[in-house]
Amino acid sequence: MASSSLLRGCGGARQLFFRPNSVQKALSCHIRKDISAKIFSTSSSASSLEYFRARRGPFTPEEKQHGHSMLASTHWKIERVVAISMLPILPACIYLGGPVSDFIITTTVLAHGHWGVHGVLTDYVEKFFPPVQYLWYIISILGFAGMMHFNYNDVGITKAIAMFWSL
């Protein structure tokens, strides 16, 4: 894309290989001025580039005014506490087993996974496809409901892990 703008600014690829006559030189000078004015102007095309710039964070001042339930730093701390708490929780729950352990493992692992994928979607996908967050919430809720169904109506996640390891 940048190379096509440069070629247009130079008067086209033909001028790079052949000597232009005086009429073509006059036209190419006018074209160069017109293109440079379009590229470096602050018109709507420049404002559309602003849309693709990196954001400083998920919460802009306008977004904060719409009533977020917690600050980004608090949410970040909760994510880190859950991630670090998974280190002792996972082996302990697998060792102990039972419905409470199944619930703890399911909740921590799915919350950790939801927050991780949510961060990726917010940073990289949401600006191109805004409804992706709604789809992700639906997938997360269905995943949590499926794991709860598995825990209460089947053997449970800890017993399933033990059965998988016994193969």
GROMACS .gro file of N, CA, C and O in nm, residues 37-122:
model
  344
   37ALA      N    1  -0.084   1.639  -0.025
   37ALA     CA    2  -0.185   1.709   0.053
   37ALA      C    3  -0.284   1.610   0.113
   37ALA      O    4  -0.330   1.627   0.225
   38LYS      N    5  -0.317   1.504   0.039
   38LYS     CA    6  -0.409   1.403   0.091
   38LYS      C    7  -0.344   1.321   0.201
   38LYS      O    8  -0.408   1.287   0.300
   39ILE      N    9  -0.218   1.287   0.185
   39ILE     CA   10  -0.152   1.201   0.284
   39ILE      C   11  -0.131   1.274   0.415
   39ILE      O   12  -0.152   1.220   0.522
   40PHE      N   13  -0.089   1.399   0.409
   40PHE     CA   14  -0.053   1.471   0.530
   40PHE      C   15  -0.163   1.564   0.581
   40PHE      O   16  -0.137   1.650   0.663
   41SER      N   17  -0.283   1.549   0.532
   41SER     CA   18  -0.391   1.635   0.580
   41SER      C   19  -0.454   1.575   0.704
   41SER      O   20  -0.434   1.459   0.736
   42THR      N   21  -0.532   1.656   0.773
   42THR     CA   22  -0.604   1.608   0.892
   42THR      C   23  -0.751   1.592   0.860
   42THR      O   24  -0.837   1.626   0.939
   43SER      N   25  -0.778   1.540   0.744
   43SER     CA   26  -0.916   1.521   0.702
   43SER      C   27  -0.970   1.392   0.763
   43SER      O   28  -0.911   1.333   0.851
   44SER      N   29  -1.083   1.347   0.713
   44SER     CA   30  -1.146   1.227   0.767
   44SER      C   31  -1.058   1.103   0.747
   44SER      O   32  -1.065   1.010   0.826
   45SER      N   33  -0.976   1.101   0.642
   45SER     CA   34  -0.890   0.984   0.623
   45SER      C   35  -0.784   0.977   0.732
   45SER      O   36  -0.749   0.869   0.777
   46ALA      N   37  -0.735   1.092   0.778
   46ALA     CA   38  -0.638   1.091   0.888
   46ALA      C   39  -0.706   1.055   1.018
   46ALA      O   40  -0.648   0.987   1.103
   47SER      N   41  -0.831   1.097   1.037
   47SER     CA   42  -0.900   1.061   1.160
   47SER      C   43  -0.935   0.913   1.162
   47SER      O   44  -0.948   0.854   1.268
   48SER      N   45  -0.951   0.853   1.046
   48SER     CA   46  -0.977   0.709   1.043
   48SER      C   47  -0.853   0.630   1.085
   48SER      O   48  -0.864   0.521   1.139
   49LEU      N   49  -0.734   0.687   1.063
   49LEU     CA   50  -0.613   0.622   1.112
   49LEU      C   51  -0.604   0.625   1.263
   49LEU      O   52  -0.543   0.538   1.325
   50GLU      N   53  -0.665   0.725   1.323
   50GLU     CA   54  -0.665   0.736   1.470
   50GLU      C   55  -0.735   0.615   1.532
   50GLU      O   56  -0.703   0.573   1.643
   51TYR      N   57  -0.831   0.561   1.461
   51TYR     CA   58  -0.905   0.445   1.510
   51TYR      C   59  -0.815   0.325   1.534
   51TYR      O   60  -0.837   0.245   1.623
   52PHE      N   61  -0.709   0.311   1.454
   52PHE     CA   62  -0.622   0.194   1.462
   52PHE      C   63  -0.501   0.214   1.553
   52PHE      O   64  -0.419   0.126   1.564
   53ARG      N   65  -0.489   0.329   1.616
   53ARG     CA   66  -0.377   0.350   1.707
   53ARG      C   67  -0.397   0.268   1.834
   53ARG      O   68  -0.509   0.240   1.875
   54ALA      N   69  -0.286   0.233   1.897
   54ALA     CA   70  -0.293   0.154   2.020
   54ALA      C   71  -0.354   0.238   2.132
   54ALA      O   72  -0.327   0.356   2.145
   55ARG      N   73  -0.434   0.173   2.212
   55ARG     CA   74  -0.496   0.240   2.325
   55ARG      C   75  -0.406   0.224   2.447
   55ARG      O   76  -0.332   0.129   2.459
   56ARG      N   77  -0.416   0.320   2.539
   56ARG     CA   78  -0.335   0.313   2.659
   56ARG      C   79  -0.389   0.210   2.757
   56ARG      O   80  -0.321   0.169   2.848
   57GLY      N   81  -0.507   0.169   2.744
   57GLY     CA   82  -0.565   0.071   2.834
   57GLY      C   83  -0.707   0.041   2.793
   57GLY      O   84  -0.761   0.104   2.704
   58PRO      N   85  -0.769  -0.054   2.859
   58PRO     CA   86  -0.905  -0.088   2.821
   58PRO      C   87  -1.008   0.016   2.863
   58PRO      O   88  -1.118   0.017   2.814
   59PHE      N   89  -0.972   0.107   2.956
   59PHE     CA   90  -1.068   0.204   3.005
   59PHE      C   91  -1.027   0.345   2.965
   59PHE      O   92  -0.929   0.398   3.016
   60THR      N   93  -1.099   0.406   2.874
   60THR     CA   94  -1.079   0.547   2.842
   60THR      C   95  -1.163   0.629   2.939
   60THR      O   96  -1.253   0.575   3.004
   61PRO      N   97  -1.138   0.759   2.951
   61PRO     CA   98  -1.220   0.840   3.043
   61PRO      C   99  -1.369   0.834   3.010
   61PRO      O  100  -1.452   0.834   3.101
   62GLU      N  101  -1.404   0.825   2.882
   62GLU     CA  102  -1.545   0.814   2.845
   62GLU      C  103  -1.603   0.682   2.893
   62GLU      O  104  -1.717   0.675   2.936
   63GLU      N  105  -1.524   0.575   2.885
   63GLU     CA  106  -1.572   0.445   2.929
   63GLU      C  107  -1.587   0.440   3.081
   63GLU      O  108  -1.676   0.373   3.133
   64LYS      N  109  -1.501   0.510   3.153
   64LYS     CA  110  -1.510   0.511   3.299
   64LYS      C  111  -1.637   0.582   3.347
   64LYS      O  112  -1.689   0.550   3.452
   65GLN      N  113  -1.687   0.676   3.270
   65GLN     CA  114  -1.806   0.748   3.310
   65GLN      C  115  -1.932   0.665   3.297
   65GLN      O  116  -2.035   0.699   3.353
   66HIS      N  117  -1.925   0.555   3.223
   66HIS     CA  118  -2.044   0.472   3.203
   66HIS      C  119  -2.061   0.367   3.311
   66HIS      O  120  -2.137   0.274   3.295
   67GLY      N  121  -1.990   0.379   3.421
   67GLY     CA  122  -2.016   0.294   3.538
   67GLY      C  123  -1.953   0.157   3.533
   67GLY      O  124  -2.024   0.057   3.545
   68HIS      N  125  -1.823   0.147   3.516
   68HIS     CA  126  -1.757   0.018   3.530
   68HIS      C  127  -1.762  -0.023   3.676
   68HIS      O  128  -1.755   0.060   3.767
   69SER      N  129  -1.771  -0.152   3.702
   69SER     CA  130  -1.788  -0.198   3.839
   69SER      C  131  -1.659  -0.193   3.919
   69SER      O  132  -1.663  -0.190   4.041
   70MET      N  133  -1.544  -0.197   3.855
   70MET     CA  134  -1.418  -0.189   3.929
   70MET      C  135  -1.311  -0.124   3.844
   70MET      O  136  -1.320  -0.123   3.721
   71LEU      N  137  -1.210  -0.074   3.910
   71LEU     CA  138  -1.099  -0.013   3.839
   71LEU      C  139  -1.014  -0.120   3.773
   71LEU      O  140  -1.013  -0.236   3.815
   72ALA      N  141  -0.939  -0.079   3.672
   72ALA     CA  142  -0.855  -0.174   3.600
   72ALA      C  143  -0.747  -0.231   3.690
   72ALA      O  144  -0.713  -0.349   3.681
   73SER      N  145  -0.690  -0.150   3.780
   73SER     CA  146  -0.584  -0.200   3.868
   73SER      C  147  -0.639  -0.303   3.966
   73SER      O  148  -0.571  -0.402   3.996
   74THR      N  149  -0.760  -0.284   4.015
   74THR     CA  150  -0.821  -0.381   4.105
   74THR      C  151  -0.848  -0.511   4.031
   74THR      O  152  -0.822  -0.620   4.083
   75HIS      N  153  -0.898  -0.500   3.910
   75HIS     CA  154  -0.924  -0.620   3.829
   75HIS      C  155  -0.793  -0.694   3.802
   75HIS      O  156  -0.788  -0.817   3.809
   76TRP      N  157  -0.687  -0.621   3.772
   76TRP     CA  158  -0.556  -0.682   3.745
   76TRP      C  159  -0.506  -0.755   3.868
   76TRP      O  160  -0.452  -0.866   3.858
   77LYS      N  161  -0.524  -0.697   3.986
   77LYS     CA  162  -0.479  -0.763   4.110
   77LYS      C  163  -0.558  -0.891   4.135
   77LYS      O  164  -0.501  -0.992   4.176
   78ILE      N  165  -0.688  -0.888   4.111
   78ILE     CA  166  -0.769  -1.008   4.130
   78ILE      C  167  -0.725  -1.117   4.033
   78ILE      O  168  -0.716  -1.236   4.071
   79GLU      N  169  -0.697  -1.081   3.908
   79GLU     CA  170  -0.648  -1.180   3.812
   79GLU      C  171  -0.519  -1.244   3.860
   79GLU      O  172  -0.499  -1.365   3.848
   80ARG      N  173  -0.428  -1.164   3.914
   80ARG     CA  174  -0.299  -1.217   3.960
   80ARG      C  175  -0.316  -1.305   4.083
   80ARG      O  176  -0.248  -1.406   4.098
   81VAL      N  177  -0.406  -1.266   4.173
   81VAL     CA  178  -0.431  -1.349   4.292
   81VAL      C  179  -0.486  -1.485   4.251
   81VAL      O  180  -0.444  -1.590   4.302
   82VAL      N  181  -0.581  -1.486   4.158
   82VAL     CA  182  -0.637  -1.613   4.111
   82VAL      C  183  -0.530  -1.696   4.042
   82VAL      O  184  -0.520  -1.818   4.064
   83ALA      N  185  -0.447  -1.633   3.958
   83ALA     CA  186  -0.343  -1.708   3.886
   83ALA      C  187  -0.242  -1.769   3.982
   83ALA      O  188  -0.203  -1.885   3.967
   84ILE      N  189  -0.200  -1.693   4.082
   84ILE     CA  190  -0.101  -1.745   4.177
   84ILE      C  191  -0.164  -1.848   4.270
   84ILE      O  192  -0.100  -1.946   4.308
   85SER      N  193  -0.290  -1.826   4.306
   85SER     CA  194  -0.355  -1.922   4.396
   85SER      C  195  -0.380  -2.056   4.329
   85SER      O  196  -0.400  -2.157   4.397
   86MET      N  197  -0.380  -2.059   4.194
   86MET     CA  198  -0.398  -2.186   4.125
   86MET      C  199  -0.282  -2.282   4.148
   86MET      O  200  -0.300  -2.403   4.139
   87LEU      N  201  -0.163  -2.228   4.176
   87LEU     CA  202  -0.047  -2.316   4.198
   87LEU      C  203  -0.067  -2.414   4.313
   87LEU      O  204  -0.045  -2.533   4.296
   88PRO      N  205  -0.110  -2.372   4.431
   88PRO     CA  206  -0.135  -2.472   4.535
   88PRO      C  207  -0.273  -2.537   4.525
   88PRO      O  208  -0.292  -2.650   4.570
   89ILE      N  209  -0.370  -2.465   4.466
   89ILE     CA  210  -0.507  -2.518   4.462
   89ILE      C  211  -0.516  -2.642   4.374
   89ILE      O  212  -0.578  -2.742   4.412
   90LEU      N  213  -0.457  -2.640   4.256
   90LEU     CA  214  -0.472  -2.752   4.162
   90LEU      C  215  -0.419  -2.884   4.219
   90LEU      O  216  -0.492  -2.984   4.220
   91PRO      N  217  -0.296  -2.890   4.268
   91PRO     CA  218  -0.251  -3.018   4.324
   91PRO      C  219  -0.330  -3.060   4.449
   91PRO      O  220  -0.360  -3.179   4.466
   92ALA      N  221  -0.366  -2.964   4.534
   92ALA     CA  222  -0.441  -2.998   4.655
   92ALA      C  223  -0.578  -3.054   4.621
   92ALA      O  224  -0.622  -3.153   4.680
   93CYS      N  225  -0.647  -2.991   4.525
   93CYS     CA  226  -0.780  -3.038   4.488
   93CYS      C  227  -0.774  -3.175   4.420
   93CYS      O  228  -0.861  -3.259   4.442
   94ILE      N  229  -0.674  -3.197   4.339
   94ILE     CA  230  -0.661  -3.328   4.273
   94ILE      C  231  -0.628  -3.435   4.376
   94ILE      O  232  -0.678  -3.548   4.369
   95TYR      N  233  -0.548  -3.401   4.474
   95TYR     CA  234  -0.511  -3.497   4.579
   95TYR      C  235  -0.632  -3.528   4.668
   95TYR      O  236  -0.655  -3.645   4.702
   96LEU      N  237  -0.708  -3.426   4.706
   96LEU     CA  238  -0.821  -3.446   4.798
   96LEU      C  239  -0.945  -3.499   4.726
   96LEU      O  240  -1.012  -3.587   4.778
   97GLY      N  241  -0.979  -3.443   4.612
   97GLY     CA  242  -1.098  -3.485   4.539
   97GLY      C  243  -1.225  -3.439   4.605
   97GLY      O  244  -1.225  -3.373   4.710
   98GLY      N  245  -1.339  -3.470   4.544
   98GLY     CA  246  -1.468  -3.435   4.601
   98GLY      C  247  -1.536  -3.322   4.527
   98GLY      O  248  -1.476  -3.253   4.443
   99PRO      N  249  -1.665  -3.299   4.560
   99PRO     CA  250  -1.741  -3.196   4.489
   99PRO      C  251  -1.692  -3.055   4.515
   99PRO      O  252  -1.697  -2.970   4.425
  100VAL      N  253  -1.643  -3.026   4.635
  100VAL     CA  254  -1.592  -2.892   4.663
  100VAL      C  255  -1.465  -2.867   4.581
  100VAL      O  256  -1.448  -2.758   4.525
  101SER      N  257  -1.380  -2.965   4.573
  101SER     CA  258  -1.259  -2.953   4.492
  101SER      C  259  -1.292  -2.936   4.345
  101SER      O  260  -1.227  -2.857   4.275
  102ASP      N  261  -1.393  -3.010   4.298
  102ASP     CA  262  -1.435  -2.994   4.159
  102ASP      C  263  -1.482  -2.851   4.131
  102ASP      O  264  -1.448  -2.792   4.029
  103PHE      N  265  -1.561  -2.796   4.224
  103PHE     CA  266  -1.610  -2.659   4.207
  103PHE      C  267  -1.495  -2.559   4.209
  103PHE      O  268  -1.492  -2.467   4.127
  104ILE      N  269  -1.400  -2.576   4.299
  104ILE     CA  270  -1.287  -2.482   4.309
  104ILE      C  271  -1.203  -2.486   4.183
  104ILE      O  272  -1.164  -2.382   4.128
  105ILE      N  273  -1.170  -2.606   4.135
  105ILE     CA  274  -1.089  -2.618   4.013
  105ILE      C  275  -1.163  -2.558   3.894
  105ILE      O  276  -1.106  -2.482   3.815
  106THR      N  277  -1.291  -2.593   3.879
  106THR     CA  278  -1.369  -2.542   3.766
  106THR      C  279  -1.376  -2.390   3.769
  106THR      O  280  -1.354  -2.324   3.666
  107THR      N  281  -1.403  -2.333   3.884
  107THR     CA  282  -1.417  -2.188   3.894
  107THR      C  283  -1.285  -2.116   3.866
  107THR      O  284  -1.281  -2.021   3.788
  108THR      N  285  -1.177  -2.161   3.929
  108THR     CA  286  -1.050  -2.090   3.911
  108THR      C  287  -0.996  -2.105   3.769
  108THR      O  288  -0.950  -2.007   3.709
  109VAL      N  289  -1.000  -2.225   3.714
  109VAL     CA  290  -0.946  -2.246   3.579
  109VAL      C  291  -1.028  -2.172   3.474
  109VAL      O  292  -0.972  -2.106   3.385
  110LEU      N  293  -1.160  -2.179   3.484
  110LEU     CA  294  -1.242  -2.111   3.385
  110LEU      C  295  -1.237  -1.959   3.402
  110LEU      O  296  -1.241  -1.886   3.302
  111ALA      N  297  -1.229  -1.908   3.524
  111ALA     CA  298  -1.214  -1.762   3.544
  111ALA      C  299  -1.081  -1.715   3.488
  111ALA      O  300  -1.074  -1.611   3.420
  112HIS      N  301  -0.975  -1.790   3.514
  112HIS     CA  302  -0.844  -1.755   3.462
  112HIS      C  303  -0.843  -1.756   3.309
  112HIS      O  304  -0.791  -1.663   3.244
  113GLY      N  305  -0.900  -1.859   3.251
  113GLY     CA  306  -0.907  -1.866   3.105
  113GLY      C  307  -0.995  -1.759   3.045
  113GLY      O  308  -0.963  -1.700   2.940
  114HIS      N  309  -1.107  -1.730   3.110
  114HIS     CA  310  -1.198  -1.625   3.060
  114HIS      C  311  -1.128  -1.490   3.060
  114HIS      O  312  -1.134  -1.417   2.961
  115TRP      N  313  -1.061  -1.455   3.168
  115TRP     CA  314  -0.994  -1.325   3.176
  115TRP      C  315  -0.879  -1.315   3.076
  115TRP      O  316  -0.856  -1.209   3.018
  116GLY      N  317  -0.808  -1.424   3.054
  116GLY     CA  318  -0.698  -1.421   2.958
  116GLY      C  319  -0.745  -1.400   2.816
  116GLY      O  320  -0.694  -1.313   2.744
  117VAL      N  321  -0.844  -1.477   2.774
  117VAL     CA  322  -0.896  -1.462   2.638
  117VAL      C  323  -0.969  -1.329   2.624
  117VAL      O  324  -0.962  -1.264   2.519
  118HIS      N  325  -1.037  -1.286   2.729
  118HIS     CA  326  -1.105  -1.156   2.726
  118HIS      C  327  -1.005  -1.043   2.703
  118HIS      O  328  -1.032  -0.949   2.626
  119GLY      N  329  -0.889  -1.051   2.765
  119GLY     CA  330  -0.786  -0.949   2.744
  119GLY      C  331  -0.735  -0.948   2.601
  119GLY      O  332  -0.716  -0.841   2.542
  120VAL      N  333  -0.716  -1.065   2.544
  120VAL     CA  334  -0.671  -1.073   2.405
  120VAL      C  335  -0.777  -1.017   2.311
  120VAL      O  336  -0.747  -0.941   2.219
  121LEU      N  337  -0.902  -1.054   2.334
  121LEU     CA  338  -1.010  -1.004   2.248
  121LEU      C  339  -1.025  -0.854   2.261
  121LEU      O  340  -1.048  -0.784   2.161
  122THR      N  341  -1.012  -0.801   2.382
  122THR     CA  342  -1.024  -0.656   2.403
  122THR      C  343  -0.911  -0.582   2.333
  122THR      O  344  -0.933  -0.478   2.271
   0.00000   0.00000   0.00000
